[in-house]
Amino acid sequence: MRSKLLCLLAFVPVVGHAECLPPETQALSCALPSGGRLELCWTPQDARLAFEKEPGFAAEVSVPLGDVTGLTARDWASSTLRGVGAGYEVYVSGQIAGMNQIRDGGGTSSYTCATGTVNGSLAALNEAALYAPASKEN
């Protein structure tokens, strides 16, 4: 139910801004060219993607940490959070980073981070997700 509620909020404009909250660990953050922000945060239990497409239009999705699918290579990494109705792929390679939102039934939205604003790495999140229990067996 929590996942459904947070996913529904992803399509509703709210006043606020994207940032990690205590006790979350920041995996990745950046500014979007539109003036918004992208933050991927995690705890040993959950991963949360918060993003502001533009100032004042925030959205987020939260999933159990074990439901994050990650790939890490020497020079790039990606983490995918599967929410209700959409998947959210966050990627980074040096100072190139962003997010692809892939909606069930078709349709995508892509957000690319502004040059020079990328902070963090997805490697620790991806490794932690490997050892966390998934919410359901596939």
Short mmCIF file of C-alpha atoms in Angstrom, two decimals:
data_model
loop_
_atom_site.label_atom_id
_atom_site.label_comp_id
_atom_site.label_asym_id
_atom_site.label_seq_id
_atom_site.Cartn_x
_atom_site.Cartn_y
_atom_site.Cartn_z
CA MET A 1 0.00 0.00 0.00
CA ARG A 2 2.84 2.41 0.84
CA SER A 3 4.40 1.85 -2.58
CA LYS A 4 1.06 2.52 -4.30
CA LEU A 5 0.50 5.73 -2.36
CA LEU A 6 3.97 7.07 -3.09
CA CYS A 7 3.68 6.17 -6.75
CA LEU A 8 0.37 8.00 -7.00
CA LEU A 9 2.04 11.02 -5.46
CA ALA A 10 4.59 10.89 -8.26
CA PHE A 11 1.99 12.32 -10.62
CA VAL A 12 0.59 15.02 -8.32
CA PRO A 13 2.29 18.40 -8.01
CA VAL A 14 3.30 19.21 -4.44
CA VAL A 15 5.10 22.07 -2.79
CA GLY A 16 8.52 21.01 -1.56
CA HIS A 17 11.92 20.04 -2.85
CA ALA A 18 13.93 16.89 -3.39
CA GLU A 19 16.55 16.09 -0.76
CA CYS A 20 17.72 13.19 1.41
CA LEU A 21 16.35 13.09 4.94
CA PRO A 22 18.01 11.76 8.09
CA PRO A 23 18.88 8.83 8.40
CA GLU A 24 19.04 8.31 4.60
CA THR A 25 22.34 7.96 2.75
CA GLN A 26 22.67 9.93 -0.46
CA ALA A 27 23.43 7.75 -3.47
CA LEU A 28 23.16 10.47 -6.12
CA SER A 29 22.08 14.09 -6.34
CA CYS A 30 22.12 16.70 -9.07
CA ALA A 31 20.43 19.82 -10.35
CA LEU A 32 18.19 19.64 -13.42
CA PRO A 33 18.48 22.34 -16.10
CA SER A 34 14.86 23.33 -15.36
CA GLY A 35 15.91 24.44 -11.86
CA GLY A 36 14.66 21.26 -10.19
CA ARG A 37 16.64 18.55 -8.34
CA LEU A 38 17.10 14.81 -8.45
CA GLU A 39 18.01 12.84 -5.29
CA LEU A 40 18.36 9.10 -4.84
CA CYS A 41 18.59 8.18 -1.15
CA TRP A 42 18.58 4.91 0.77
CA THR A 43 18.50 3.22 4.15
CA PRO A 44 19.10 -0.47 4.94
CA GLN A 45 15.33 -0.95 4.42
CA ASP A 46 14.29 1.36 1.55
CA ALA A 47 15.42 3.32 -1.47
CA ARG A 48 13.72 6.63 -2.26
CA LEU A 49 13.91 8.65 -5.46
CA ALA A 50 12.82 12.26 -5.06
CA PHE A 51 12.81 14.64 -7.95
CA GLU A 52 11.63 18.11 -8.75
CA LYS A 53 10.98 18.43 -12.47
CA GLU A 54 10.99 22.17 -11.89
CA PRO A 55 10.77 24.26 -8.73
CA GLY A 56 7.49 23.55 -6.92
CA PHE A 57 6.67 20.33 -8.81
CA ALA A 58 8.13 17.53 -6.67
CA ALA A 59 7.51 13.79 -6.87
CA GLU A 60 8.92 10.69 -5.26
CA VAL A 61 8.82 6.91 -5.28
CA SER A 62 9.98 4.61 -2.50
CA VAL A 63 10.62 0.87 -2.69
CA PRO A 64 12.08 -1.80 -0.40
CA LEU A 65 15.87 -1.85 -0.83
CA GLY A 66 15.79 -5.44 -2.04
CA ASP A 67 13.57 -4.38 -4.95
CA VAL A 68 16.27 -2.13 -6.42
CA THR A 69 17.99 -3.61 -9.47
CA GLY A 70 21.48 -2.26 -9.96
CA LEU A 71 24.35 -2.59 -12.39
CA THR A 72 27.80 -1.24 -11.57
CA ALA A 73 30.80 -1.13 -13.91
CA ARG A 74 34.15 0.59 -13.63
CA ASP A 75 32.99 3.79 -15.37
CA TRP A 76 29.18 3.81 -15.02
CA ALA A 77 26.31 2.54 -12.89
CA SER A 78 22.52 2.39 -12.95
CA SER A 79 19.87 1.66 -10.35
CA THR A 80 16.25 0.86 -11.19
CA LEU A 81 13.37 1.32 -8.76
CA ARG A 82 10.19 -0.44 -9.76
CA GLY A 83 7.11 1.48 -8.58
CA VAL A 84 3.43 0.93 -9.23
CA GLY A 85 2.74 1.95 -12.82
CA ALA A 86 6.32 2.82 -13.76
CA GLY A 87 10.00 2.00 -13.46
CA TYR A 88 12.61 4.64 -12.63
CA GLU A 89 16.14 4.11 -13.96
CA VAL A 90 18.81 6.39 -12.50
CA TYR A 91 22.20 6.35 -14.23
CA VAL A 92 25.59 7.97 -13.75
CA SER A 93 28.90 8.02 -15.61
CA GLY A 94 31.25 10.67 -14.27
CA GLN A 95 29.43 14.00 -14.56
CA ILE A 96 26.74 12.58 -16.86
CA ALA A 97 23.69 11.46 -14.93
CA GLY A 98 19.92 11.44 -15.09
CA MET A 99 16.74 9.45 -14.80
CA ASN A 100 14.41 7.67 -17.20
CA GLN A 101 10.82 7.13 -16.12
CA ILE A 102 9.29 4.22 -18.05
CA ARG A 103 5.51 3.98 -17.64
CA ASP A 104 3.66 0.69 -17.84
CA GLY A 105 1.79 0.49 -21.13
CA GLY A 106 4.28 2.75 -22.90
CA GLY A 107 5.61 6.24 -22.62
CA THR A 108 8.84 7.54 -21.16
CA SER A 109 10.15 10.75 -19.65
CA SER A 110 13.85 11.51 -19.36
CA TYR A 111 15.62 14.00 -17.11
CA THR A 112 19.30 14.80 -17.54
CA CYS A 113 21.38 16.44 -14.82
CA ALA A 114 22.98 19.80 -15.45
CA THR A 115 26.73 19.62 -16.17
CA GLY A 116 28.92 19.97 -13.09
CA THR A 117 26.15 19.30 -10.54
CA VAL A 118 26.41 15.51 -10.15
CA ASN A 119 27.35 14.25 -6.67
CA GLY A 120 27.55 10.68 -5.44
CA SER A 121 27.81 7.15 -6.72
CA LEU A 122 25.33 4.33 -7.14
CA ALA A 123 27.85 1.59 -6.24
CA ALA A 124 27.11 1.41 -2.48
CA LEU A 125 23.34 1.43 -3.07
CA ASN A 126 23.62 -1.33 -5.69
CA GLU A 127 25.78 -3.49 -3.41
CA ALA A 128 23.45 -3.04 -0.42
CA ALA A 129 20.45 -3.94 -2.60
CA LEU A 130 22.09 -7.27 -3.52
CA TYR A 131 21.95 -8.43 0.09
CA ALA A 132 18.57 -6.94 1.09
CA PRO A 133 15.47 -9.14 0.99
CA ALA A 134 13.07 -8.45 -1.87
CA SER A 135 9.44 -7.70 -1.08
CA LYS A 136 8.30 -10.74 -3.07
CA GLU A 137 9.85 -13.74 -4.79
CA ASN A 138 9.97 -13.63 -8.59
#
